[in-house]
Structure formats: structure tokens, C-alpha cells
PDB file of C-alpha atoms in Angstrom:
ATOM      1  CA  MET Y   1      78.787  87.464  70.045  1.00 96.00           C
ATOM      2  CA  ARG Y   2      82.405  88.441  69.422  1.00 97.00           C
ATOM      3  CA  LEU Y   3      84.709  85.533  68.652  1.00 98.00           C
ATOM      4  CA  LEU Y   4      88.468  85.889  68.500  1.00 98.00           C
ATOM      5  CA  ALA Y   5      90.276  83.035  66.757  1.00 98.00           C
ATOM      6  CA  ILE Y   6      93.953  82.154  66.424  1.00 98.00           C
ATOM      7  CA  ALA Y   7      95.749  79.104  65.061  1.00 98.00           C
ATOM      8  CA  ASP Y   8      99.240  77.873  64.244  1.00 97.00           C
ATOM      9  CA  ILE Y   9     101.020  79.854  66.937  1.00 96.00           C
ATOM     10  CA  HIS Y  10     103.997  77.445  67.117  1.00 96.00           C
ATOM     11  CA  PHE Y  11     105.164  78.921  70.399  1.00 95.00           C
ATOM     12  CA  ASP Y  12     108.834  78.667  71.385  1.00 94.00           C
ATOM     13  CA  ALA Y  13     111.414  80.825  73.137  1.00 93.00           C
ATOM     14  CA  GLU Y  14     112.235  82.742  69.966  1.00 93.00           C
ATOM     15  CA  SER Y  15     108.601  83.585  69.208  1.00 93.00           C
ATOM     16  CA  ARG Y  16     107.682  84.580  72.765  1.00 94.00           C
ATOM     17  CA  PRO Y  17     107.713  88.389  72.187  1.00 94.00           C
ATOM     18  CA  ARG Y  18     105.426  88.031  69.165  1.00 94.00           C
ATOM     19  CA  VAL Y  19     103.062  85.694  71.006  1.00 94.00           C
ATOM     20  CA  GLU Y  20     102.939  87.988  74.036  1.00 95.00           C
ATOM     21  CA  ALA Y  21     101.923  90.801  71.664  1.00 94.00           C
ATOM     22  CA  ILE Y  22      99.187  88.560  70.241  1.00 94.00           C
ATOM     23  CA  ALA Y  23      97.940  87.828  73.761  1.00 94.00           C
ATOM     24  CA  GLU Y  24      97.819  91.557  74.531  1.00 95.00           C
ATOM     25  CA  ALA Y  25      95.866  92.174  71.327  1.00 94.00           C
ATOM     26  CA  VAL Y  26      93.428  89.406  72.230  1.00 95.00           C
ATOM     27  CA  CYS Y  27      92.872  90.904  75.674  1.00 94.00           C
ATOM     28  CA  ALA Y  28      92.376  94.406  74.249  1.00 94.00           C
ATOM     29  CA  ALA Y  29      89.772  93.139  71.767  1.00 95.00           C
ATOM     30  CA  GLU Y  30      87.511  92.032  74.656  1.00 95.00           C
ATOM     31  CA  PRO Y  31      86.018  89.009  72.901  1.00 97.00           C
ATOM     32  CA  ASP Y  32      83.210  86.944  74.347  1.00 97.00           C
ATOM     33  CA  VAL Y  33      84.907  83.722  73.237  1.00 98.00           C
ATOM     34  CA  LEU Y  34      88.581  82.973  72.516  1.00 98.00           C
ATOM     35  CA  ILE Y  35      89.276  80.031  70.211  1.00 98.00           C
ATOM     36  CA  ILE Y  36      92.687  78.428  69.590  1.00 98.00           C
ATOM     37  CA  ALA Y  37      92.496  76.120  66.573  1.00 98.00           C
ATOM     38  CA  GLY Y  38      95.584  74.009  67.145  1.00 97.00           C
ATOM     39  CA  ASP Y  39      99.367  73.961  66.848  1.00 97.00           C
ATOM     40  CA  CYS Y  40     100.140  75.756  70.078  1.00 97.00           C
ATOM     41  CA  SER Y  41     103.700  74.410  70.199  1.00 97.00           C
ATOM     42  CA  ALA Y  42     105.840  71.548  68.937  1.00 96.00           C
ATOM     43  CA  GLU Y  43     107.961  71.603  72.120  1.00 96.00           C
ATOM     44  CA  GLY Y  44     105.845  69.419  74.366  1.00 96.00           C
ATOM     45  CA  PRO Y  45     103.153  69.709  77.064  1.00 96.00           C
ATOM     46  CA  GLU Y  46     105.033  72.133  79.296  1.00 96.00           C
ATOM     47  CA  ARG Y  47     105.365  74.654  76.464  1.00 97.00           C
ATOM     48  CA  ILE Y  48     101.687  74.213  75.533  1.00 98.00           C
ATOM     49  CA  GLY Y  49     100.735  75.050  79.108  1.00 97.00           C
ATOM     50  CA  GLU Y  50     103.008  78.076  79.049  1.00 97.00           C
ATOM     51  CA  LEU Y  51     101.302  79.291  75.877  1.00 97.00           C
ATOM     52  CA  LEU Y  52      97.781  78.870  77.279  1.00 98.00           C
ATOM     53  CA  GLY Y  53      98.896  80.690  80.402  1.00 97.00           C
ATOM     54  CA  LEU Y  54      99.671  83.791  78.373  1.00 96.00           C
ATOM     55  CA  PHE Y  55      95.909  84.219  77.865  1.00 97.00           C
ATOM     56  CA  ALA Y  56      95.041  84.096  81.573  1.00 96.00           C
ATOM     57  CA  GLU Y  57      93.964  87.750  81.599  1.00 94.00           C
ATOM     58  CA  VAL Y  58      91.518  87.363  78.710  1.00 95.00           C
ATOM     59  CA  ASP Y  59      88.024  87.731  80.194  1.00 95.00           C
ATOM     60  CA  ALA Y  60      86.282  85.328  77.844  1.00 97.00           C
ATOM     61  CA  VAL Y  61      85.167  81.744  77.452  1.00 98.00           C
ATOM     62  CA  ARG Y  62      88.308  79.964  76.230  1.00 98.00           C
ATOM     63  CA  LEU Y  63      88.111  77.062  73.807  1.00 98.00           C
ATOM     64  CA  MET Y  64      90.760  75.047  72.004  1.00 98.00           C
ATOM     65  CA  VAL Y  65      91.534  72.017  69.897  1.00 98.00           C
ATOM     66  CA  PRO Y  66      95.066  70.630  69.548  1.00 98.00           C
ATOM     67  CA  GLY Y  67      97.001  70.396  66.311  1.00 98.00           C
ATOM     68  CA  ASN Y  68      99.389  67.748  65.043  1.00 98.00           C
ATOM     69  CA  HIS Y  69     102.425  69.704  66.282  1.00 98.00           C
ATOM     70  CA  ASP Y  70     100.983  69.641  69.793  1.00 98.00           C
ATOM     71  CA  LEU Y  71     101.332  65.840  69.715  1.00 98.00           C
ATOM     72  CA  TRP Y  72     104.986  65.811  68.643  1.00 98.00           C
ATOM     73  CA  GLN Y  73     107.662  64.007  70.606  1.00 96.00           C
ATOM     74  CA  HIS Y  74     111.313  63.878  69.654  1.00 89.00           C
ATOM     75  CA  ALA Y  75     112.125  60.194  70.120  1.00 88.00           C
ATOM     76  CA  PRO Y  76     110.102  56.977  70.353  1.00 91.00           C
ATOM     77  CA  PRO Y  77     108.273  55.377  72.023  1.00 92.00           C
ATOM     78  CA  PHE Y  78     105.589  57.885  71.064  1.00 95.00           C
ATOM     79  CA  THR Y  79     102.542  58.266  73.347  1.00 97.00           C
ATOM     80  CA  THR Y  80     100.353  60.065  70.832  1.00 98.00           C
ATOM     81  CA  ARG Y  81      97.027  58.687  72.008  1.00 98.00           C
ATOM     82  CA  GLN Y  82      97.794  59.495  75.640  1.00 98.00           C
ATOM     83  CA  LEU Y  83      98.789  63.058  74.761  1.00 98.00           C
ATOM     84  CA  PHE Y  84      95.574  63.524  72.821  1.00 98.00           C
ATOM     85  CA  GLU Y  85      93.146  61.822  75.214  1.00 97.00           C
ATOM     86  CA  GLN Y  86      94.629  62.784  78.587  1.00 98.00           C
ATOM     87  CA  THR Y  87      97.621  65.123  78.715  1.00 98.00           C
ATOM     88  CA  ILE Y  88      96.469  68.009  76.525  1.00 98.00           C
ATOM     89  CA  PRO Y  89      92.850  68.067  77.798  1.00 97.00           C
ATOM     90  CA  GLN Y  90      94.188  68.261  81.368  1.00 98.00           C
ATOM     91  CA  ILE Y  91      96.540  71.103  80.431  1.00 98.00           C
ATOM     92  CA  ALA Y  92      93.524  72.896  78.951  1.00 98.00           C
ATOM     93  CA  VAL Y  93      91.540  72.454  82.172  1.00 98.00           C
ATOM     94  CA  ASP Y  94      94.477  73.658  84.251  1.00 98.00           C
ATOM     95  CA  HIS Y  95      94.488  76.929  82.278  1.00 98.00           C
ATOM     96  CA  ASP Y  96      90.706  77.436  82.119  1.00 98.00           C
ATOM     97  CA  PHE Y  97      90.343  76.291  78.520  1.00 98.00           C
ATOM     98  CA  HIS Y  98      87.700  73.847  77.305  1.00 98.00           C
ATOM     99  CA  CYS Y  99      89.103  71.251  74.888  1.00 98.00           C
ATOM    100  CA  LEU Y 100      86.380  70.747  72.281  1.00 98.00           C
ATOM    101  CA  ASP Y 101      87.743  67.341  71.229  1.00 97.00           C
ATOM    102  CA  HIS Y 102      86.354  66.069  74.506  1.00 93.00           C
ATOM    103  CA  GLY Y 103      82.885  67.536  74.413  1.00 96.00           C
ATOM    104  CA  PRO Y 104      80.807  70.402  72.981  1.00 98.00           C
ATOM    105  CA  LEU Y 105      79.905  73.574  74.848  1.00 98.00           C
ATOM    106  CA  ILE Y 106      76.905  75.909  74.607  1.00 98.00           C
ATOM    107  CA  VAL Y 107      77.563  79.591  75.345  1.00 97.00           C
ATOM    108  CA  ASP Y 108      74.599  81.986  75.286  1.00 96.00           C
ATOM    109  CA  GLU Y 109      72.638  79.688  72.947  1.00 96.00           C
ATOM    110  CA  ILE Y 110      75.611  79.303  70.576  1.00 97.00           C
ATOM    111  CA  GLY Y 111      76.863  75.729  70.338  1.00 98.00           C
ATOM    112  CA  PHE Y 112      80.570  75.070  69.883  1.00 98.00           C
ATOM    113  CA  VAL Y 113      81.768  71.714  68.577  1.00 98.00           C
ATOM    114  CA  GLY Y 114      85.291  70.809  67.627  1.00 98.00           C
ATOM    115  CA  SER Y 115      87.811  68.233  66.574  1.00 98.00           C
ATOM    116  CA  MET Y 116      91.502  68.368  65.819  1.00 98.00           C
ATOM    117  CA  GLY Y 117      90.697  66.136  62.853  1.00 98.00           C
ATOM    118  CA  TRP Y 118      93.341  64.398  60.788  1.00 98.00           C
ATOM    119  CA  TYR Y 119      94.213  63.737  57.140  1.00 98.00           C
ATOM    120  CA  ASP Y 120      93.325  60.882  54.816  1.00 98.00           C
ATOM    121  CA  TYR Y 121      95.378  61.916  51.745  1.00 98.00           C
ATOM    122  CA  GLU Y 122      92.236  62.632  49.689  1.00 97.00           C
ATOM    123  CA  MET Y 123      93.141  66.333  49.421  1.00 98.00           C
ATOM    124  CA  ARG Y 124      96.364  65.407  47.631  1.00 97.00           C
ATOM    125  CA  GLN Y 125      97.381  67.197  44.449  1.00 97.00           C
ATOM    126  CA  ARG Y 126      96.686  64.828  41.574  1.00 96.00           C
ATOM    127  CA  GLU Y 127      98.362  66.923  38.882  1.00 96.00           C
ATOM    128  CA  ALA Y 128     102.167  66.972  38.646  1.00 97.00           C
ATOM    129  CA  PRO Y 129     103.731  70.156  40.043  1.00 97.00           C
ATOM    130  CA  VAL Y 130     106.166  70.395  37.110  1.00 95.00           C
ATOM    131  CA  ASP Y 131     106.885  68.512  33.902  1.00 94.00           C
ATOM    132  CA  GLY Y 132     109.586  65.854  33.816  1.00 93.00           C
ATOM    133  CA  LEU Y 133     109.048  64.809  37.452  1.00 96.00           C
ATOM    134  CA  THR Y 134     109.623  61.236  38.647  1.00 96.00           C
ATOM    135  CA  VAL Y 135     108.862  60.111  42.201  1.00 97.00           C
ATOM    136  CA  THR Y 136     109.457  57.170  44.543  1.00 96.00           C
ATOM    137  CA  PRO Y 137     107.698  56.819  47.929  1.00 96.00           C
ATOM    138  CA  VAL Y 138     110.066  56.040  50.806  1.00 95.00           C
ATOM    139  CA  GLY Y 139     109.492  55.246  54.446  1.00 93.00           C
ATOM    140  CA  VAL Y 140     110.883  57.544  57.137  1.00 92.00           C
ATOM    141  CA  SER Y 141     111.289  56.989  60.860  1.00 88.00           C
ATOM    142  CA  ARG Y 142     113.133  58.299  63.884  1.00 86.00           C
ATOM    143  CA  GLY Y 143     115.235  56.034  66.086  1.00 83.00           C
ATOM    144  CA  ARG Y 144     115.628  56.223  69.863  1.00 81.00           C
ATOM    145  CA  ASP Y 145     118.861  58.137  69.297  1.00 79.00           C
ATOM    146  CA  GLY Y 146     116.980  60.743  67.263  1.00 78.00           C
ATOM    147  CA  GLU Y 147     118.537  59.667  63.977  1.00 84.00           C
ATOM    148  CA  ILE Y 148     116.294  59.768  60.909  1.00 87.00           C
ATOM    149  CA  GLY Y 149     116.127  56.590  58.854  1.00 88.00           C
ATOM    150  CA  PHE Y 150     114.893  55.966  55.328  1.00 88.00           C
ATOM    151  CA  ARG Y 151     113.684  52.656  53.928  1.00 88.00           C
ATOM    152  CA  ALA Y 152     112.369  51.333  50.670  1.00 84.00           C
ATOM    153  CA  VAL Y 153     108.635  50.725  50.466  1.00 85.00           C
ATOM    154  CA  GLU Y 154     107.637  47.317  49.201  1.00 82.00           C
ATOM    155  CA  GLY Y 155     106.049  47.564  45.773  1.00 79.00           C
ATOM    156  CA  ALA Y 156     106.839  51.272  45.401  1.00 81.00           C
ATOM    157  CA  ASP Y 157     108.788  51.848  42.205  1.00 82.00           C
ATOM    158  CA  GLU Y 158     109.878  55.035  40.482  1.00 87.00           C
ATOM    159  CA  GLY Y 159     107.088  56.521  38.411  1.00 92.00           C
ATOM    160  CA  GLY Y 160     105.169  59.640  37.504  1.00 94.00           C
ATOM    161  CA  TRP Y 161     103.450  61.933  39.993  1.00 96.00           C
ATOM    162  CA  GLU Y 162     100.014  61.084  38.642  1.00 94.00           C
ATOM    163  CA  GLY Y 163     100.540  57.456  39.671  1.00 93.00           C
ATOM    164  CA  LEU Y 164     100.793  58.255  43.384  1.00 94.00           C
ATOM    165  CA  ARG Y 165      98.037  56.613  45.393  1.00 92.00           C
ATOM    166  CA  GLY Y 166      96.744  57.641  48.796  1.00 91.00           C
ATOM    167  CA  GLU Y 167      98.583  54.783  50.491  1.00 90.00           C
ATOM    168  CA  ASP Y 168     101.873  55.974  48.984  1.00 93.00           C
ATOM    169  CA  TYR Y 169     101.734  58.995  51.284  1.00 95.00           C
ATOM    170  CA  ALA Y 170     101.492  56.804  54.383  1.00 94.00           C
ATOM    171  CA  ALA Y 171     105.227  56.080  54.158  1.00 91.00           C
ATOM    172  CA  GLY Y 172     105.929  59.722  55.063  1.00 95.00           C
ATOM    173  CA  GLY Y 173     108.584  60.452  52.456  1.00 96.00           C
ATOM    174  CA  LEU Y 174     109.072  60.967  48.729  1.00 96.00           C
ATOM    175  CA  VAL Y 175     112.193  60.994  46.600  1.00 96.00           C
ATOM    176  CA  TYR Y 176     111.633  63.178  43.550  1.00 96.00           C
ATOM    177  CA  GLN Y 177     113.709  64.190  40.572  1.00 95.00           C
ATOM    178  CA  VAL Y 178     113.090  66.677  37.778  1.00 93.00           C
ATOM    179  CA  ASP Y 179     114.710  65.459  34.535  1.00 91.00           C
ATOM    180  CA  ASP Y 180     118.442  64.995  35.241  1.00 88.00           C
ATOM    181  CA  ALA Y 181     118.611  67.238  38.318  1.00 92.00           C
ATOM    182  CA  THR Y 182     119.857  65.955  41.680  1.00 95.00           C
ATOM    183  CA  PRO Y 183     117.220  63.838  43.464  1.00 94.00           C
ATOM    184  CA  GLN Y 184     115.515  65.551  46.411  1.00 95.00           C
ATOM    185  CA  VAL Y 185     113.537  64.251  49.379  1.00 95.00           C
ATOM    186  CA  ALA Y 186     110.210  65.542  50.739  1.00 96.00           C
ATOM    187  CA  VAL Y 187     109.259  64.407  54.261  1.00 96.00           C
ATOM    188  CA  TRP Y 188     106.040  64.845  56.228  1.00 97.00           C
ATOM    189  CA  ASN Y 189     107.415  65.309  59.727  1.00 96.00           C
ATOM    190  CA  ASP Y 190     104.524  63.697  61.591  1.00 97.00           C
ATOM    191  CA  ALA Y 191     106.119  60.393  60.580  1.00 94.00           C
ATOM    192  CA  LEU Y 192     109.162  61.351  62.660  1.00 95.00           C
ATOM    193  CA  HIS Y 193     107.370  62.686  65.743  1.00 95.00           C
ATOM    194  CA  LEU Y 194     104.197  60.713  66.487  1.00 96.00           C
ATOM    195  CA  GLY Y 195     102.454  57.400  66.045  1.00 95.00           C
ATOM    196  CA  TRP Y 196      98.761  56.541  66.352  1.00 96.00           C
ATOM    197  CA  GLU Y 197      99.123  52.782  65.844  1.00 91.00           C
ATOM    198  CA  GLN Y 198      96.342  53.254  63.286  1.00 95.00           C
ATOM    199  CA  SER Y 199      96.422  54.421  59.705  1.00 97.00           C
ATOM    200  CA  ALA Y 200      95.894  58.125  59.053  1.00 98.00           C
ATOM    201  CA  PRO Y 201      92.583  57.494  57.221  1.00 98.00           C
ATOM    202  CA  GLU Y 202      91.355  55.497  60.225  1.00 98.00           C
ATOM    203  CA  VAL Y 203      92.241  58.354  62.570  1.00 98.00           C
ATOM    204  CA  ALA Y 204      90.539  60.860  60.246  1.00 98.00           C
ATOM    205  CA  ALA Y 205      87.373  58.754  60.212  1.00 98.00           C
ATOM    206  CA  GLU Y 206      87.425  58.418  64.013  1.00 98.00           C
ATOM    207  CA  MET Y 207      87.761  62.178  64.475  1.00 98.00           C
ATOM    208  CA  ALA Y 208      84.863  62.828  62.105  1.00 98.00           C
ATOM    209  CA  GLU Y 209      82.626  60.357  63.954  1.00 98.00           C
ATOM    210  CA  ARG Y 210      83.448  61.939  67.306  1.00 98.00           C
ATOM    211  CA  LEU Y 211      82.569  65.325  65.850  1.00 98.00           C
ATOM    212  CA  ARG Y 212      79.322  63.953  64.448  1.00 98.00           C
ATOM    213  CA  ALA Y 213      78.372  62.592  67.879  1.00 98.00           C
ATOM    214  CA  ASP Y 214      79.016  65.980  69.518  1.00 98.00           C
ATOM    215  CA  ILE Y 215      76.873  67.727  66.920  1.00 98.00           C
ATOM    216  CA  SER Y 216      74.054  65.268  67.564  1.00 97.00           C
ATOM    217  CA  GLU Y 217      74.364  65.834  71.321  1.00 97.00           C
ATOM    218  CA  ILE Y 218      73.569  69.555  71.185  1.00 97.00           C
ATOM    219  CA  SER Y 219      71.561  69.795  67.977  1.00 94.00           C
ATOM    220  CA  GLY Y 220      68.260  71.505  68.715  1.00 92.00           C
ATOM    221  CA  GLU Y 221      69.588  73.041  71.921  1.00 95.00           C
ATOM    222  CA  CYS Y 222      71.301  76.052  70.314  1.00 96.00           C
ATOM    223  CA  ARG Y 223      70.349  78.795  67.865  1.00 95.00           C
ATOM    224  CA  ARG Y 224      73.611  78.612  65.921  1.00 96.00           C
ATOM    225  CA  MET Y 225      76.561  76.277  65.853  1.00 98.00           C
ATOM    226  CA  VAL Y 226      80.277  77.017  65.406  1.00 98.00           C
ATOM    227  CA  GLY Y 227      82.651  74.254  64.334  1.00 98.00           C
ATOM    228  CA  VAL Y 228      86.345  74.329  65.202  1.00 98.00           C
ATOM    229  CA  THR Y 229      88.962  72.061  63.623  1.00 98.00           C
ATOM    230  CA  HIS Y 230      92.697  72.205  63.212  1.00 98.00           C
ATOM    231  CA  PHE Y 231      92.899  70.326  59.926  1.00 98.00           C
ATOM    232  CA  VAL Y 232      91.143  71.592  56.812  1.00 98.00           C
ATOM    233  CA  PRO Y 233      87.543  70.302  56.719  1.00 98.00           C
ATOM    234  CA  PHE Y 234      86.499  71.109  53.136  1.00 98.00           C
ATOM    235  CA  ALA Y 235      88.152  70.090  49.865  1.00 97.00           C
ATOM    236  CA  GLU Y 236      87.308  73.524  48.430  1.00 97.00           C
ATOM    237  CA  LEU Y 237      89.859  75.000  50.843  1.00 97.00           C
ATOM    238  CA  ALA Y 238      92.627  72.758  49.520  1.00 96.00           C
ATOM    239  CA  GLU Y 239      92.394  73.284  45.764  1.00 93.00           C
ATOM    240  CA  ARG Y 240      95.492  75.446  45.347  1.00 94.00           C
ATOM    241  CA  HIS Y 241      97.920  74.039  42.747  1.00 96.00           C
ATOM    242  CA  PHE Y 242     101.553  74.034  43.865  1.00 97.00           C
ATOM    243  CA  ASP Y 243     104.508  74.144  41.478  1.00 96.00           C
ATOM    244  CA  SER Y 244     106.890  73.106  44.251  1.00 96.00           C
ATOM    245  CA  PRO Y 245     107.067  69.289  44.634  1.00 96.00           C
ATOM    246  CA  LYS Y 246     107.571  69.632  48.396  1.00 96.00           C
ATOM    247  CA  ARG Y 247     104.504  71.852  48.821  1.00 97.00           C
ATOM    248  CA  ALA Y 248     102.470  69.682  46.462  1.00 97.00           C
ATOM    249  CA  TYR Y 249     103.441  66.632  48.533  1.00 97.00           C
ATOM    250  CA  ALA Y 250     102.354  68.383  51.748  1.00 97.00           C
ATOM    251  CA  ARG Y 251      98.894  69.045  50.288  1.00 98.00           C
ATOM    252  CA  ALA Y 252      97.983  65.397  50.919  1.00 98.00           C
ATOM    253  CA  PHE Y 253      98.237  66.097  54.641  1.00 98.00           C
ATOM    254  CA  LEU Y 254      95.966  69.168  54.769  1.00 98.00           C
ATOM    255  CA  GLY Y 255      92.916  67.452  56.196  1.00 98.00           C
ATOM    256  CA  SER Y 256      89.864  65.366  55.426  1.00 98.00           C
ATOM    257  CA  SER Y 257      86.508  66.081  53.823  1.00 98.00           C
ATOM    258  CA  LEU Y 258      84.988  63.710  56.376  1.00 98.00           C
ATOM    259  CA  LEU Y 259      85.202  66.579  58.870  1.00 98.00           C
ATOM    260  CA  GLY Y 260      83.227  68.833  56.557  1.00 98.00           C
ATOM    261  CA  GLU Y 261      80.626  66.152  55.914  1.00 98.00           C
ATOM    262  CA  ALA Y 262      80.054  65.809  59.657  1.00 98.00           C
ATOM    263  CA  LEU Y 263      79.843  69.579  60.160  1.00 98.00           C
ATOM    264  CA  MET Y 264      77.339  70.028  57.342  1.00 97.00           C
ATOM    265  CA  GLU Y 265      74.923  67.708  59.143  1.00 96.00           C
ATOM    266  CA  ALA Y 266      74.344  70.490  61.688  1.00 96.00           C
ATOM    267  CA  ASP Y 267      71.322  72.530  60.601  1.00 94.00           C
ATOM    268  CA  GLU Y 268      72.431  75.340  62.914  1.00 95.00           C
ATOM    269  CA  LEU Y 269      75.976  75.556  61.479  1.00 97.00           C
ATOM    270  CA  ALA Y 270      76.950  79.202  60.839  1.00 96.00           C
ATOM    271  CA  LEU Y 271      80.750  79.291  61.045  1.00 98.00           C
ATOM    272  CA  VAL Y 272      83.719  76.942  60.804  1.00 98.00           C
ATOM    273  CA  ILE Y 273      87.116  77.975  62.177  1.00 98.00           C
ATOM    274  CA  HIS Y 274      90.248  76.030  61.263  1.00 98.00           C
ATOM    275  CA  GLY Y 275      94.006  76.319  60.878  1.00 98.00           C
ATOM    276  CA  HIS Y 276      96.879  74.251  59.440  1.00 98.00           C
ATOM    277  CA  ARG Y 277      97.096  75.840  55.960  1.00 95.00           C
ATOM    278  CA  HIS Y 278      99.161  78.763  57.285  1.00 94.00           C
ATOM    279  CA  ARG Y 279      97.159  81.206  55.180  1.00 94.00           C
ATOM    280  CA  GLN Y 280      94.648  83.436  56.980  1.00 96.00           C
ATOM    281  CA  GLU Y 281      91.445  83.699  54.992  1.00 96.00           C
ATOM    282  CA  VAL Y 282      87.705  84.135  55.480  1.00 97.00           C
ATOM    283  CA  ARG Y 283      85.439  82.813  52.742  1.00 96.00           C
ATOM    284  CA  GLU Y 284      82.136  81.040  52.178  1.00 97.00           C
ATOM    285  CA  VAL Y 285      81.951  77.325  51.423  1.00 97.00           C
ATOM    286  CA  ARG Y 286      78.593  75.640  50.740  1.00 94.00           C
ATOM    287  CA  GLY Y 287      76.745  78.522  52.337  1.00 94.00           C
ATOM    288  CA  VAL Y 288      78.848  78.465  55.530  1.00 96.00           C
ATOM    289  CA  VAL Y 289      81.474  81.047  56.507  1.00 97.00           C
ATOM    290  CA  THR Y 290      84.888  79.446  56.977  1.00 98.00           C
ATOM    291  CA  ALA Y 291      87.829  81.155  58.660  1.00 98.00           C
ATOM    292  CA  ASP Y 292      91.469  80.105  58.589  1.00 98.00           C
ATOM    293  CA  ALA Y 293      92.738  81.721  61.794  1.00 98.00           C
ATOM    294  CA  ASN Y 294      96.470  81.445  61.099  1.00 97.00           C
ATOM    295  CA  VAL Y 295      98.576  84.003  62.993  1.00 95.00           C
ATOM    296  CA  GLY Y 296     101.886  83.194  61.336  1.00 82.00           C
ATOM    297  CA  ALA Y 297     103.582  85.300  58.669  1.00 72.00           C
ATOM    298  CA  GLY Y 298     102.617  88.550  60.377  1.00 79.00           C
ATOM    299  CA  ASP Y 299      98.868  87.932  60.587  1.00 89.00           C
ATOM    300  CA  GLY Y 300      97.115  89.026  63.766  1.00 92.00           C
ATOM    301  CA  PRO Y 301      94.177  87.516  65.665  1.00 96.00           C
ATOM    302  CA  LEU Y 302      90.983  87.118  63.673  1.00 96.00           C
ATOM    303  CA  LEU Y 303      87.940  88.867  65.171  1.00 96.00           C
ATOM    304  CA  LEU Y 304      84.594  87.504  64.018  1.00 96.00           C
ATOM    305  CA  THR Y 305      81.111  88.603  65.054  1.00 95.00           C
ATOM    306  CA  LEU Y 306      78.067  86.363  65.128  1.00 92.00           C
ATOM    307  CA  PRO Y 307      75.014  88.635  64.710  1.00 81.00           C
ATOM    308  CA  ASP Y 308      72.216  88.353  67.254  1.00 72.00           C
TER     309      ASP Y 308
END
């Protein structure tokens, strides 16, 4: 079976020529299954539908999971849960895609399970990016007028990087300073564009449990199983040390090992496809092939073959 995977397309008017070229390449590859592993567009449901429509000529089973950017809105009140549970799955159906967050699918004895996933801050970088760095967590939010606001976090004082706890990342922002240099701010933009009304670790745990239930549903009914997530499912894929404080801060939002734990419960698991890191790579983790299907930075679609 020939699988063609793409992720992190981030479709907008400026990128349209590049994305149209990707769609042509996908069609020419004649895959059996097309998989989009999240982050179609940050510009709302209409743009997501436009992106999926570019693959209408691909003669293949079409699967997808959303990414965090697909849930973005530009002013509150945010309807994140509605976008995830209703709007995006319906857009998928309208364009002949199957949204794996809402049920597994078996194709020619190959089972496909998927979850967007989420992050729980456990993949954060514990070691300081650079020496002489002090940090202070700050809260960030977006008002109805679109203005970005910053607020102090109760109990969060200036300290060293190594003292950052998981809950310190929930505020969405970090003021950092290296020695006597000008203070800088790092912001995780999800805090400005969406709201689950649950903590990120709670969402990550929910996504993992939904994935586990889907695996259980089709286990024993397929010869092999392919997992699809947007967020990174294995800690081994998030071990890169960053010297940039902003990039080191972002590492906390890469994903959750809970996804990987759920996937590894599938005896038939042969392949895991994901996105979000923005670094295309195929490697083996715990005896399973993993594929980051990023198509940014000049990378093309990733063609994978499951042997008979």
C-alpha cells in the first residue's frame, strides 16, 4: 500500500501556488491513501475547505486530522470545542476526507487510527538554552478588539530556567533576559487564538484516551495499523536542545507522550505519521517507523510504502 503524507501546509493566499504544486505532485504519485496530519490553515474553516478541495482529483482514500492552527480564531469568544467536534469533521466530509479524530478506518486490512493530540508540557526543555538566563512566566490573552494583553501570574517570580514547572507554561508567555541585555518575550500563540475551557494536560489526556478507544475498536480486525497525529507522540522525537530561548520555550508545546503510550498498545502498529515539529524526518522509535510529514521549508510530500 502506497501512503502519501503531508503536514503543516499552513495554506493562505500567498502560499497557494506552492500548495497547488504539492497537490499536483500528490496526484501524480498515485497513492492508495492520502494523509494530512494537521495544520491545514490558520485562516478559518473556509480556508481549510479550500485547501482540502485542492486534492479533489487525487484518486485515493483521503484521511486527515486537524492541527492546532486549524482551530485558531482571531478574537474571542473562541469556539474551539465546536470547531474540533463539529465544524472541521463536517468540512472533511464535504470534501471526501475521513477525519480520524472521529473514528478509525480499515482500508484493505490496514487499520488507520488518529488523533490531533495536544501538549502537556512534559516535552519541555529542562536545561537552560544559554548561561545567564533569567525568566518570568506571564499570562497572555487577546481582547475582543484583537489587542494582546499581558498580565502577571500569581506566585510566578523571576528565576532560573531550570526552575520552570509544567504549569508555568500554561500562562502562554515568558519574559526572559540574558545577563544585562534587554528583556524579551516569548509567546505561544495558541493562548491568543483558542480556548478549550480545560487545561492543556487535560486535553492531551482526553485525546490519548480517544485514540486508545479507537485502537481497541479495530484491534484484531486488521493486519497492520497506522497511527496519525498532529502533535509529537514520542519524547524521543523531541529531544533536540535549543540554544534560542524562544525555540526552547516552544518545545514544551510539541506534544504528549500519552499519545505514544496509547499507540504502542496496538500490537499491529507499523507506522506513525505526525507533524508539528516542522522538520521532515523518517526514523524508528521503539521498533516502529515514525514519519514527520512536514511540507514546509521546501520539503515535498512524503511517500511511504507498507509492504504486503
